[in-house]
Structure formats: C-alpha cells, structure tokens
Amino acid sequence: MHFTKSFKSSPHSCPSPDGKYVATLIPTAIVVRSVASLAIVRTIKLTSDLSGGVTSFAWSPSSTRVLLAVADRFHVFSVPGGDFHAVVQIPQSLPSKPAFVDFGATDNEVCVFSSLGIKLTLVNTVSSKAVEIGSPKLSGPVSAPRGCSFRPRTHHLALLTRTAGRDIVSIHSADTREIQRSWYPETVDAQGLAWTPDGRWLVVWDSPAHGTRVLFCTHDGHVFKDWRGEHPHSSLDDMYQYGPGVKTLAFSPNGRYTAVADGSSRIFVLNDRFMGEAMFHHIPTIEPRETLQVWQEQLDLRSGQWVVPSFIRATQAVSPPGLSPNSISDARHGCNLVKFDSSSSLLATRLDDAPSTIWIWDVPTAELRAVLIYHANIAKAEWHPSQPELLLVRCEGEGYGTLVFVWDPLSNGPRPIEFSRHLANAKVTGQADATWLNTSTEPAALFFTDHAKYILLSLADIDAQVGTDAALPWATHVNTDTPTEFSILINNLDGDNTVDLDEGITELDDTFHFKKSPVP
C-alpha cells in the first residue's frame, strides 16, 4: 500500500473522469491537483458571492473543465490549462434554484433543469446559444439522469417528456438540439430511458406499478423487442401479466447485456445479440464449492477496542443475514444494486432483504461465483471503471467510516484498507466516501475523503520497485512546496485571499501488516 499525506478537502471534492486530477472547492478558490505528481496545477480564485449556496460542482466528460453552479448562475472554467471562463445565468420563473445542473454530451454544453420540471435548458457555452424544451418528465437530482440520455459517439439527445397524460420520447440533433423525431412509447408511466453503451438501442422501461415492461427501440422509434418478463404473451385481461415491475436496470460496458432487476429475488440478463435471457436467482442457502467462494467477515474485539476485520472462507452451507430458508419473501423487496464490471463478465448485486451481502455472478455462464457477507449494511459497491474484476465496498455503521474493502477473484477474500492512521485524530470529521481513480496503469488507485481531508492510495505492493509507473504513480520526485499552479482571478477580492492548502509528499505504508499469513 502507498498512501499520500492528506490534502485539504470539502464536500465538493472529486477526481476527474480520467483519473488525472482532483478538484476541490473551498470558500475562496477551486484547487486542482495532479494525481501523478501531487502538485497543484491550477488555482482559480473566486469572489465572495460564489462561496455559498453551491448547487452543483462537476467535471466535464473529457476532464478539461469544471462546472460551478451557485443559485441561478453557472460558471464553467477550463482546467488544467487555458483561460476559458463562461458565465451562464438563466432567469427562473419561480424564486427557487434549478433542480439539476450538469454538463451535457460535450464540454461545451450545460444542461439546466428548472424547478418543478417546467423546462430543460441546453446552453452552448461557446456559441452562447440556448435551447429550451418544455415539460421534461424527470427533473430532480436523482431522477433527471434517467429522463435524458446522450447517444454514445453521435451525441444525439433522447428526452422523456409527458404532456396530456402521455409519455413522449423525442430525439434531438447533436449540433442544434432541434427535434428530429418524436413518438409515443407503448408505456403507461415510463420511469426512464437510456441508450445502450454501444448506441445500438434506446431502452425505455415502464413504472413497476404497471408491470414489467422494457422496450428496445431503434433510433427512429421502432420497437425491436418488447420484453415483459416471465409473462410475454399474457392476455390483456389476465392480471398475472403484471409482475413485480422493473426496479433497477443496468447495461454492461460492451453494450451486449442488459440486467433487469424486479421486485423479487431474481435478475434477468438479456443478451441483445440473440435477445435471449438468463435468470439469476438469489437463493436463501448457499452451498460453497470449488467454483463458488463464500467469504464471511470476522470481528475481533480485543479489550473492547475495534480491530480491523478479517474474512474467512465458508466451508459449509450459509444463509446470508436477512434471508431465511423458510422465507416466502420472494416478491417483497427485490434487488437494489446491479453493476457490471469493466469486462462485462461479472455482475455484482445486492438485495433489500440482505443489505449486508454482495453476490457476484459470472455473466457468460450464468453462475454464481462469489458471495461476500459483512456484519454491517453495505453503503457502496463499485467496480473499477477500467480494470476488470476489481470491486470496492464500503459499509455503514460505527467503525466502518475509515474502512474500504477491495475484492478480486484471486484474493483471499475482501481486503480491508484502514485510512484512520492517515487522518487527523485518527478519525473522520465528516461524511466519508471512497471511489476509484480511473487510472489506466496498474495497480489501481483510490480516492478517499471525509470532506475535511482527502487521501490518495495506490494498491501497489510495498516491495514493488519505486520509480516505475506501474508500482507507484507518485514515486517520481514530488515537490509540492513549490507549486506549479497559476490563477484565474474572478474580480479581485478585498482582504485576505490566501488559500490555505495542505502540502504532502508520498508516504509508504503496509496496510496488510496484520495479514502476512494466508487465510486458510
């Protein structure tokens, strides 16, 4: 393990999509730090009116710009180089903030959803032109990304709207955002739409209240497949046609598979090449075998003190906490997490009935490969965006705030990573979070923050040769005391404009010192 020292963080601190930078919004500035060198590459000083009431802070798709939204004003800054600065202000019909603001398909486009879903405004920050589309069906911070989707490569916009009690799907030009085609989908109350990652299909799915229905459409609105779960040919007057409904839907990165989770303990994986389907069923009792790993967390309380947990591999039948062999809760809650890894070969799932268990499936063979059972509820499970079969897990509850678990098929169970020794007072001071850095080189790297400080971590072995990119991204000479940043001044501030930043250098540490011997 290789940790950096902690750097100043905030609730608005996030790594770039390409994993090369970390942007942090502090009261007086936006600070951008290089992941590779740990040096500050840019400092954008802000006026006092931009320090409060932040509604959005996000990276652009290509990691060259950041968006800062304060009330009804939006600023777009270029990073790490260039002097681009765009200011957008959209008057609101109501004295309230926009419901959701983010970049569009490109770095030049900003999407603004007004409060109460009155309109969607698409602003081109280069041409200074704006296009308004009325009545987007989904406009909240959580729901808005389900109501619009940009087609990969071509950047055409698909938007879900609703007027006169009917759903409408519209396709908009990639250049002007003018409407090119629209149609009424065969849904009663659509809850989302999305292009598949390869851009081949536009998928629209109905509300669970109206049964299970997923439409695979072409770009011009023709329905290629109307999937209705286990009852595709039920008559309209047969009430059994209404299954539990679509609860969660996920696409594999290669665009070949679509995973549909309903309100039961089953998951259906559709293969778009043959439009065939496989069903994965979460059984209440798991029998370990050579091709199925079952790992159980073990807690060791010594003298009343918290000790980093370890995992043992089960050798007998196990029932995940919350699931009972005699339970008849098949249609009670369902699956609330479905995620493919970057290779599209593994699928991670979690049930509402068993919130402390992660199930990992082999997609091509439709077999269960691993089960990870924790003592606490799982707060987050995230595959590495580019390195296959590498999973990050975080848990809720006391004692887990500074813990991150990493699992891969060749490891002896989930590996705990403890960050407390690298934080002030050895504890978190805010809401902790961890995510992968999308670095292309191995080993993988992590970003951890508690909103007061953030730390970067490389999973490189402690004995790896220092100075190679694969072993340690920060092994080259780091001089954060002589920053390389330059500043953009947004109206000179009066008074003290100093930016208090914590400087740090690389620190080596063996996180797995307590696990030198393999777990039997």
Coordinates of C-alpha atoms in Angstrom, one line a residue:
M1 CA 0.0 0.0 0.0
H2 CA 1.2 3.5 -0.8
F3 CA -0.6 6.4 0.8
T4 CA -0.2 10.1 0.2
K5 CA -0.4 12.5 3.1
S6 CA -3.8 14.2 3.5
F7 CA -4.8 17.3 1.5
K8 CA -7.5 19.8 2.2
S9 CA -10.9 18.7 1.1
S10 CA -14.5 19.8 1.2
P11 CA -18.0 18.4 0.5
H12 CA -17.2 19.4 -3.1
S13 CA -14.0 17.5 -3.8
C14 CA -13.9 14.9 -6.6
P15 CA -11.5 13.3 -9.0
S16 CA -11.7 13.9 -12.7
P17 CA -13.3 11.2 -15.0
D18 CA -9.9 10.4 -16.5
G19 CA -8.4 10.0 -13.0
K20 CA -5.6 12.6 -13.6
Y21 CA -6.8 15.4 -11.4
V22 CA -8.6 16.1 -8.1
A23 CA -10.7 19.3 -8.0
T24 CA -11.6 20.8 -4.6
L25 CA -13.9 23.7 -4.0
I26 CA -13.0 25.7 -0.9
P27 CA -14.6 29.0 0.2
T28 CA -12.1 31.2 -1.7
A29 CA -10.9 29.1 -4.7
I30 CA -11.1 26.0 -6.8
V31 CA -7.9 24.0 -6.4
V32 CA -6.9 21.4 -9.0
R33 CA -4.2 18.9 -8.0
S34 CA -2.4 16.4 -10.3
V35 CA -2.8 12.8 -9.2
A36 CA 0.5 11.8 -10.8
S37 CA 2.8 14.5 -9.3
L38 CA 0.6 15.6 -6.3
A39 CA 1.4 19.2 -7.3
I40 CA -1.2 21.9 -7.6
V41 CA -1.7 22.6 -11.4
R42 CA -4.3 25.3 -11.1
T43 CA -5.9 27.6 -8.5
I44 CA -9.0 29.5 -9.6
K45 CA -9.8 32.3 -7.1
L46 CA -13.4 33.1 -6.5
T47 CA -15.4 36.1 -5.4
S48 CA -17.3 36.0 -2.2
D49 CA -20.6 35.6 -3.9
L50 CA -19.6 32.2 -5.2
S51 CA -18.5 30.8 -1.9
G52 CA -22.0 29.8 -0.6
G53 CA -25.2 28.2 -1.9
V54 CA -23.4 25.8 -4.3
T55 CA -25.9 23.6 -6.1
S56 CA -23.5 21.7 -8.4
F57 CA -19.8 21.1 -8.8
A58 CA -18.8 18.7 -11.5
W59 CA -16.2 17.7 -14.1
S60 CA -16.8 17.8 -17.8
P61 CA -16.9 14.5 -19.7
S62 CA -13.3 14.9 -21.1
S63 CA -11.9 16.3 -17.8
T64 CA -10.9 19.6 -19.2
R65 CA -13.4 21.9 -17.5
V66 CA -15.3 22.2 -14.2
L67 CA -18.8 23.5 -13.6
L68 CA -19.7 25.6 -10.6
A69 CA -23.4 26.3 -10.1
V70 CA -24.5 28.9 -7.5
A71 CA -28.2 29.7 -7.3
D72 CA -29.2 30.6 -10.9
R73 CA -25.6 31.4 -12.1
F74 CA -23.3 28.8 -13.6
H75 CA -19.6 29.2 -14.1
V76 CA -17.5 26.9 -16.4
F77 CA -13.7 27.1 -16.0
S78 CA -11.0 25.4 -18.1
V79 CA -8.6 23.1 -16.3
P80 CA -5.7 22.3 -16.1
G81 CA -4.7 24.8 -18.8
G82 CA -6.3 27.6 -20.8
D83 CA -8.2 30.7 -19.7
F84 CA -11.7 29.7 -20.7
H85 CA -14.4 31.1 -18.4
A86 CA -18.1 31.1 -19.2
V87 CA -20.9 32.6 -17.1
V88 CA -24.5 31.5 -17.7
Q89 CA -27.5 33.0 -16.0
I90 CA -31.0 31.7 -16.6
P91 CA -33.8 33.7 -15.0
Q92 CA -36.2 31.4 -13.2
S93 CA -39.9 31.8 -13.3
L94 CA -40.1 30.9 -9.6
P95 CA -37.9 32.2 -6.8
S96 CA -36.0 28.9 -6.5
K97 CA -32.9 27.3 -7.6
P98 CA -32.7 24.9 -10.6
A99 CA -33.5 21.3 -9.8
F100 CA -30.4 19.9 -11.5
V101 CA -27.4 21.2 -13.4
D102 CA -24.7 19.2 -15.2
F103 CA -22.6 19.0 -18.3
G104 CA -24.2 17.7 -21.4
A105 CA -22.7 15.4 -24.1
T106 CA -19.6 17.6 -24.5
D107 CA -17.5 20.1 -22.5
N108 CA -19.3 23.0 -24.3
E109 CA -22.8 22.0 -23.2
V110 CA -24.6 22.6 -19.9
C111 CA -28.0 21.1 -19.0
V112 CA -30.2 23.0 -16.6
F113 CA -33.4 21.5 -15.3
S114 CA -35.7 24.2 -13.8
S115 CA -37.6 23.6 -10.6
L116 CA -40.8 21.7 -10.7
G117 CA -39.8 20.3 -14.1
I118 CA -41.1 23.3 -16.1
K119 CA -38.3 23.2 -18.8
L120 CA -34.9 21.9 -19.7
T121 CA -32.4 24.4 -21.0
L122 CA -29.4 23.3 -23.1
V123 CA -26.7 26.0 -23.2
N124 CA -23.7 26.1 -25.6
T125 CA -21.0 27.9 -23.7
V126 CA -19.0 28.6 -26.9
S127 CA -21.8 29.9 -29.2
S128 CA -23.8 31.4 -26.3
K129 CA -26.9 29.9 -27.7
A130 CA -29.6 28.2 -25.6
V131 CA -32.4 25.7 -26.5
E132 CA -35.4 25.3 -24.2
I133 CA -37.5 22.1 -24.1
G134 CA -40.7 22.2 -22.1
S135 CA -42.1 19.6 -19.7
P136 CA -39.3 17.1 -19.0
K137 CA -40.8 14.3 -17.1
L138 CA -37.9 13.7 -14.7
S139 CA -36.1 16.7 -13.4
G140 CA -34.8 16.0 -9.8
P141 CA -31.2 15.5 -8.9
V142 CA -31.7 11.7 -8.7
S143 CA -34.3 11.2 -11.4
A144 CA -33.1 13.7 -14.1
P145 CA -30.3 11.4 -15.4
R146 CA -32.9 8.7 -16.0
G147 CA -35.0 11.1 -18.1
C148 CA -32.4 12.1 -20.7
S149 CA -29.6 10.3 -22.4
F150 CA -26.9 11.2 -24.9
R151 CA -26.2 8.7 -27.6
P152 CA -22.5 7.5 -27.5
R153 CA -20.3 8.8 -30.3
T154 CA -23.1 10.8 -32.1
H155 CA -24.2 12.8 -29.0
H156 CA -27.9 12.8 -30.1
L157 CA -30.2 13.6 -27.1
A158 CA -33.1 11.3 -26.2
L159 CA -35.5 13.0 -23.8
L160 CA -38.5 11.7 -22.0
T161 CA -41.4 14.3 -21.6
R162 CA -45.0 14.0 -20.6
T163 CA -47.9 16.1 -21.8
A164 CA -51.7 15.5 -21.6
G165 CA -51.1 12.3 -19.5
R166 CA -49.0 10.6 -22.2
D167 CA -45.3 9.8 -22.4
I168 CA -43.3 11.2 -25.3
V169 CA -39.8 10.3 -26.4
S170 CA -38.0 12.8 -28.6
I171 CA -34.7 12.7 -30.4
H172 CA -32.7 16.0 -30.8
S173 CA -29.9 16.9 -33.1
A174 CA -26.4 16.7 -31.8
D175 CA -25.5 20.2 -33.1
T176 CA -28.5 22.4 -32.8
R177 CA -30.6 20.3 -30.4
E178 CA -33.6 20.8 -32.7
I179 CA -36.1 18.0 -32.5
Q180 CA -35.7 15.4 -35.3
R181 CA -38.2 12.8 -34.3
S182 CA -40.7 12.1 -31.5
W183 CA -43.2 9.3 -30.7
Y184 CA -45.5 8.0 -28.0
P185 CA -43.9 4.9 -26.5
E186 CA -46.1 1.9 -25.5
T187 CA -45.8 2.7 -21.8
V188 CA -48.3 3.8 -19.2
D189 CA -45.9 5.7 -17.0
A190 CA -42.3 5.4 -18.1
Q191 CA -39.8 5.7 -15.4
G192 CA -36.6 6.1 -17.5
L193 CA -34.8 5.8 -20.8
A194 CA -31.2 5.3 -21.8
W195 CA -29.1 4.5 -24.8
T196 CA -27.1 1.3 -24.6
P197 CA -23.3 1.9 -24.2
D198 CA -22.8 0.9 -27.9
G199 CA -25.5 3.3 -29.0
R200 CA -27.4 0.5 -30.8
W201 CA -30.7 0.6 -28.8
L202 CA -32.7 3.2 -27.0
V203 CA -34.2 1.4 -23.9
V204 CA -37.4 2.7 -22.3
W205 CA -38.9 1.0 -19.2
D206 CA -42.3 1.3 -17.5
S207 CA -43.2 2.0 -13.9
P208 CA -43.3 -1.0 -11.6
A209 CA -47.0 -0.2 -10.8
H210 CA -47.8 -1.2 -14.4
G211 CA -46.0 -4.5 -14.6
T212 CA -42.7 -5.5 -16.1
R213 CA -42.1 -3.9 -19.5
V214 CA -38.8 -2.9 -21.2
L215 CA -38.8 -1.6 -24.8
F216 CA -35.8 -1.9 -27.0
C217 CA -36.2 0.7 -29.7
T218 CA -34.2 1.8 -32.7
H219 CA -33.1 5.4 -33.1
D220 CA -36.3 6.2 -35.1
G221 CA -38.7 4.8 -32.6
H222 CA -39.4 1.3 -34.0
V223 CA -39.7 -1.3 -31.2
F224 CA -37.3 -4.2 -31.8
K225 CA -38.2 -6.1 -28.7
D226 CA -41.0 -5.6 -26.1
W227 CA -39.8 -7.6 -23.1
R228 CA -42.4 -8.3 -20.3
G229 CA -40.5 -10.6 -18.0
E230 CA -41.9 -14.1 -17.5
H231 CA -45.3 -13.3 -19.0
P232 CA -44.6 -12.0 -22.5
H233 CA -47.8 -13.5 -24.0
S234 CA -50.4 -12.9 -21.3
S235 CA -53.7 -11.6 -22.4
L236 CA -54.7 -8.1 -21.5
D237 CA -57.4 -9.2 -19.1
D238 CA -55.0 -11.6 -17.3
M239 CA -53.9 -9.9 -14.1
Y240 CA -51.0 -12.3 -13.8
Q241 CA -49.3 -10.4 -16.6
Y242 CA -48.4 -7.7 -14.1
G243 CA -45.1 -8.9 -12.5
P244 CA -43.2 -7.1 -9.8
G245 CA -42.0 -4.5 -12.3
V246 CA -38.6 -3.0 -13.1
K247 CA -36.8 -1.8 -10.1
T248 CA -33.2 -1.4 -11.3
L249 CA -31.8 -1.6 -14.8
A250 CA -28.1 -1.7 -15.8
F251 CA -26.1 -2.1 -19.0
S252 CA -22.8 -3.9 -19.5
P253 CA -20.0 -1.7 -20.7
N254 CA -19.7 -3.5 -24.0
G255 CA -23.4 -2.9 -24.6
R256 CA -24.2 -6.6 -25.1
Y257 CA -26.1 -7.3 -21.8
T258 CA -29.0 -5.6 -20.1
A259 CA -29.6 -6.6 -16.5
V260 CA -33.2 -6.1 -15.3
A261 CA -34.0 -6.4 -11.5
D262 CA -37.6 -6.5 -10.5
G263 CA -39.2 -6.6 -7.1
S264 CA -38.3 -10.2 -6.5
S265 CA -35.1 -12.0 -5.7
R266 CA -34.4 -12.7 -9.4
I267 CA -32.4 -10.8 -12.0
F268 CA -32.9 -11.3 -15.8
V269 CA -29.9 -10.7 -18.0
L270 CA -30.9 -10.0 -21.7
N271 CA -28.4 -10.7 -24.5
D272 CA -29.1 -8.1 -27.2
R273 CA -27.4 -10.2 -29.9
F274 CA -29.8 -13.0 -29.7
M275 CA -32.4 -11.3 -27.5
G276 CA -32.1 -14.4 -25.3
E277 CA -32.3 -14.1 -21.5
A278 CA -30.8 -15.8 -18.4
M279 CA -32.2 -15.7 -14.9
F280 CA -30.1 -15.3 -11.8
H281 CA -31.9 -16.3 -8.6
H282 CA -30.7 -15.3 -5.1
I283 CA -31.2 -18.5 -3.1
P284 CA -31.5 -18.3 0.7
T285 CA -29.0 -21.0 1.3
I286 CA -25.6 -21.1 -0.4
E287 CA -23.5 -24.2 -0.7
P288 CA -19.8 -23.3 -1.1
R289 CA -17.9 -25.3 -3.7
E290 CA -14.6 -25.0 -5.6
T291 CA -16.1 -22.6 -8.1
L292 CA -18.1 -20.6 -5.6
Q293 CA -16.3 -18.6 -2.9
V294 CA -18.3 -17.6 0.2
W295 CA -16.5 -15.1 2.4
Q296 CA -17.7 -14.1 5.9
E297 CA -16.5 -11.1 7.9
Q298 CA -15.0 -11.9 11.3
L299 CA -14.8 -9.3 14.0
D300 CA -12.2 -9.5 16.8
L301 CA -12.9 -7.2 19.8
R302 CA -9.8 -7.1 22.0
S303 CA -10.1 -5.3 25.3
G304 CA -13.2 -3.5 24.0
Q305 CA -11.2 -1.9 21.1
W306 CA -12.1 -2.0 17.5
V307 CA -9.8 -4.2 15.3
V308 CA -9.8 -4.2 11.6
P309 CA -12.0 -7.2 10.5
S310 CA -10.8 -10.2 8.5
F311 CA -12.6 -12.7 6.4
I312 CA -12.7 -16.5 6.4
R313 CA -13.9 -18.7 3.6
A314 CA -17.0 -20.7 4.4
T315 CA -16.9 -24.5 4.0
Q316 CA -20.5 -25.3 4.9
A317 CA -23.9 -24.1 3.8
V318 CA -24.5 -20.4 4.7
S319 CA -27.6 -18.2 4.8
P320 CA -27.0 -14.5 4.3
P321 CA -28.3 -12.4 7.2
G322 CA -31.8 -11.3 6.4
L323 CA -32.6 -14.3 4.2
S324 CA -34.3 -17.3 5.7
P325 CA -34.5 -20.7 4.1
N326 CA -38.2 -20.8 5.1
S327 CA -39.0 -17.3 4.0
I328 CA -41.6 -16.6 1.4
S329 CA -40.5 -13.0 0.7
D330 CA -39.7 -13.6 -3.0
A331 CA -41.8 -10.6 -4.1
R332 CA -41.3 -8.4 -1.0
H333 CA -38.4 -6.1 -1.8
G334 CA -36.1 -7.2 -4.6
C335 CA -32.7 -6.1 -5.8
N336 CA -31.5 -2.6 -5.3
L337 CA -28.0 -2.8 -6.8
V338 CA -26.9 -4.2 -10.1
K339 CA -23.5 -3.4 -11.6
F340 CA -21.3 -4.9 -14.3
D341 CA -17.5 -4.8 -14.1
S342 CA -15.5 -3.2 -16.9
S343 CA -15.1 -6.5 -18.8
S344 CA -18.8 -7.2 -18.7
S345 CA -18.1 -10.7 -17.4
L346 CA -19.0 -10.2 -13.7
L347 CA -22.2 -8.8 -12.2
A348 CA -22.5 -7.5 -8.6
T349 CA -25.9 -7.5 -6.9
R350 CA -27.5 -6.7 -3.5
L351 CA -30.9 -7.5 -2.1
D352 CA -33.1 -5.3 0.0
D353 CA -33.7 -8.4 2.2
A354 CA -30.0 -9.0 2.7
P355 CA -28.3 -5.5 2.7
S356 CA -25.0 -6.8 4.1
T357 CA -24.3 -9.3 1.3
I358 CA -22.8 -8.8 -2.1
W359 CA -23.5 -11.5 -4.8
I360 CA -21.1 -11.8 -7.7
W361 CA -22.2 -13.6 -10.8
D362 CA -20.4 -15.0 -13.9
V363 CA -22.4 -13.5 -16.7
P364 CA -21.4 -15.7 -19.7
T365 CA -22.1 -18.9 -17.7
A366 CA -25.0 -17.5 -15.6
E367 CA -23.4 -19.0 -12.5
L368 CA -22.8 -17.6 -9.0
R369 CA -19.0 -17.1 -8.4
A370 CA -18.7 -15.4 -5.1
V371 CA -20.7 -14.2 -2.1
L372 CA -19.3 -11.5 0.3
I373 CA -21.1 -11.4 3.7
Y374 CA -20.4 -8.4 6.0
H375 CA -21.7 -7.6 9.5
A376 CA -22.9 -4.1 8.6
N377 CA -25.1 -2.9 5.8
I378 CA -23.3 -2.2 2.5
A379 CA -23.3 1.5 1.7
K380 CA -21.4 1.3 -1.6
A381 CA -20.2 -1.3 -4.1
E382 CA -18.3 0.0 -7.1
W383 CA -16.3 -1.8 -9.8
H384 CA -13.1 -0.2 -11.1
P385 CA -14.0 1.7 -14.3
S386 CA -11.2 0.3 -16.4
Q387 CA -9.5 -2.6 -14.6
P388 CA -11.7 -5.8 -14.7
E389 CA -12.9 -7.9 -11.8
L390 CA -11.8 -5.3 -9.1
L391 CA -14.5 -4.3 -6.6
L392 CA -14.6 -1.6 -3.9
V393 CA -17.0 -2.0 -1.0
R394 CA -17.9 0.4 1.9
C395 CA -20.1 -0.4 4.9
E396 CA -22.3 1.7 7.1
G397 CA -22.1 2.0 10.9
E398 CA -19.6 2.8 13.6
G399 CA -16.1 1.5 13.0
Y400 CA -16.5 1.4 9.2
G401 CA -16.1 5.1 8.5
T402 CA -12.4 4.9 7.6
L403 CA -12.6 1.3 6.1
V404 CA -12.6 0.4 2.5
F405 CA -12.7 -3.2 1.2
V406 CA -11.2 -4.3 -2.1
W407 CA -12.0 -7.7 -3.6
D408 CA -10.9 -9.6 -6.7
P409 CA -11.3 -13.3 -7.6
L410 CA -7.7 -14.1 -6.8
S411 CA -7.6 -12.5 -3.3
N412 CA -8.2 -14.3 0.0
G413 CA -11.5 -12.6 0.5
P414 CA -12.1 -8.8 0.7
R415 CA -9.0 -6.9 1.7
P416 CA -9.6 -4.2 4.3
I417 CA -7.9 -0.8 3.9
E418 CA -7.7 1.4 7.0
F419 CA -7.4 5.1 6.5
S420 CA -7.7 6.3 10.1
R421 CA -3.9 6.4 10.7
H422 CA -3.6 8.9 7.9
L423 CA -6.3 11.3 9.1
A424 CA -6.1 13.9 11.9
N425 CA -7.0 12.5 15.3
A426 CA -7.3 9.1 13.5
K427 CA -11.0 9.5 12.8
V428 CA -13.3 11.0 10.2
T429 CA -14.7 14.5 10.7
G430 CA -17.5 14.4 8.2
Q431 CA -19.2 12.0 5.8
A432 CA -16.6 9.7 4.4
D433 CA -16.6 8.4 0.9
A434 CA -14.2 6.5 -1.4
T435 CA -14.1 5.9 -5.1
W436 CA -11.7 4.5 -7.7
L437 CA -9.3 6.7 -9.7
N438 CA -9.8 5.9 -13.3
T439 CA -6.1 5.4 -13.9
S440 CA -5.1 3.3 -16.9
T441 CA -1.9 1.8 -15.4
E442 CA -1.9 -0.9 -12.8
P443 CA -2.1 -1.2 -9.9
A444 CA -5.3 0.5 -9.1
A445 CA -5.6 3.7 -7.1
L446 CA -8.2 5.1 -4.7
F447 CA -9.6 8.5 -3.6
F448 CA -10.8 8.7 0.0
T449 CA -12.3 11.8 1.6
D450 CA -14.1 12.8 4.8
H451 CA -15.0 16.3 3.5
A452 CA -12.2 17.8 5.6
K453 CA -9.2 15.9 4.1
Y454 CA -8.6 13.6 1.2
I455 CA -6.0 10.9 0.6
L456 CA -4.9 9.1 -2.5
L457 CA -3.9 5.4 -2.2
S458 CA -2.1 3.1 -4.6
L459 CA -2.6 -0.7 -4.3
A460 CA 0.9 -1.3 -5.3
D461 CA 2.8 -3.9 -3.3
I462 CA 5.2 -2.4 -0.7
D463 CA 8.1 -4.3 -2.3
A464 CA 7.5 -3.1 -5.8
Q465 CA 10.2 -1.1 -7.4
V466 CA 9.8 2.6 -6.6
G467 CA 10.1 4.8 -9.6
T468 CA 8.0 2.8 -12.1
D469 CA 4.6 4.0 -13.1
A470 CA 3.1 0.6 -12.5
A471 CA 4.4 0.4 -9.0
L472 CA 3.8 3.8 -7.6
P473 CA 2.3 6.8 -9.5
W474 CA 3.8 9.2 -7.0
A475 CA 7.3 7.7 -6.9
T476 CA 8.9 10.3 -9.1
H477 CA 10.3 13.4 -7.4
V478 CA 7.4 15.3 -5.8
N479 CA 7.8 19.0 -4.8
T480 CA 4.5 20.3 -3.6
D481 CA 6.2 23.0 -1.6
T482 CA 7.0 24.8 -4.9
P483 CA 3.6 24.7 -6.6
T484 CA 3.3 24.8 -10.4
E485 CA -0.2 26.3 -10.3
F486 CA -1.3 29.6 -11.8
S487 CA -4.5 31.5 -11.0
I488 CA -7.5 33.0 -12.7
L489 CA -8.8 36.0 -10.8
I490 CA -12.6 36.4 -10.9
N491 CA -12.8 40.0 -9.8
N492 CA -10.1 40.7 -7.2
L493 CA -11.2 40.1 -3.7
D494 CA -10.7 42.5 -0.9
G495 CA -9.0 41.4 2.2
D496 CA -7.1 38.2 2.8
N497 CA -7.3 36.0 -0.3
T498 CA -4.8 33.4 0.8
V499 CA -5.6 29.8 0.0
D500 CA -4.7 27.5 2.9
L501 CA -3.6 24.2 1.3
D502 CA -2.0 21.2 3.0
E503 CA 1.0 20.1 1.2
G504 CA 2.1 16.5 1.3
I505 CA 4.6 14.0 0.0
T506 CA 4.4 10.3 -0.6
E507 CA 4.3 8.1 2.3
L508 CA 4.8 4.3 2.2
D509 CA 2.8 2.0 4.5
D510 CA 2.0 -1.6 4.6
T511 CA -1.8 -1.8 5.3
F512 CA -1.8 -5.6 5.3
H513 CA 0.8 -5.9 8.1
F514 CA -1.7 -7.9 10.1
K515 CA -2.3 -10.4 7.3
K516 CA 1.1 -11.7 6.4
S517 CA 0.0 -15.3 6.5
P518 CA -2.7 -16.5 4.1
V519 CA -6.2 -17.1 5.5
P520 CA -7.0 -20.8 5.5

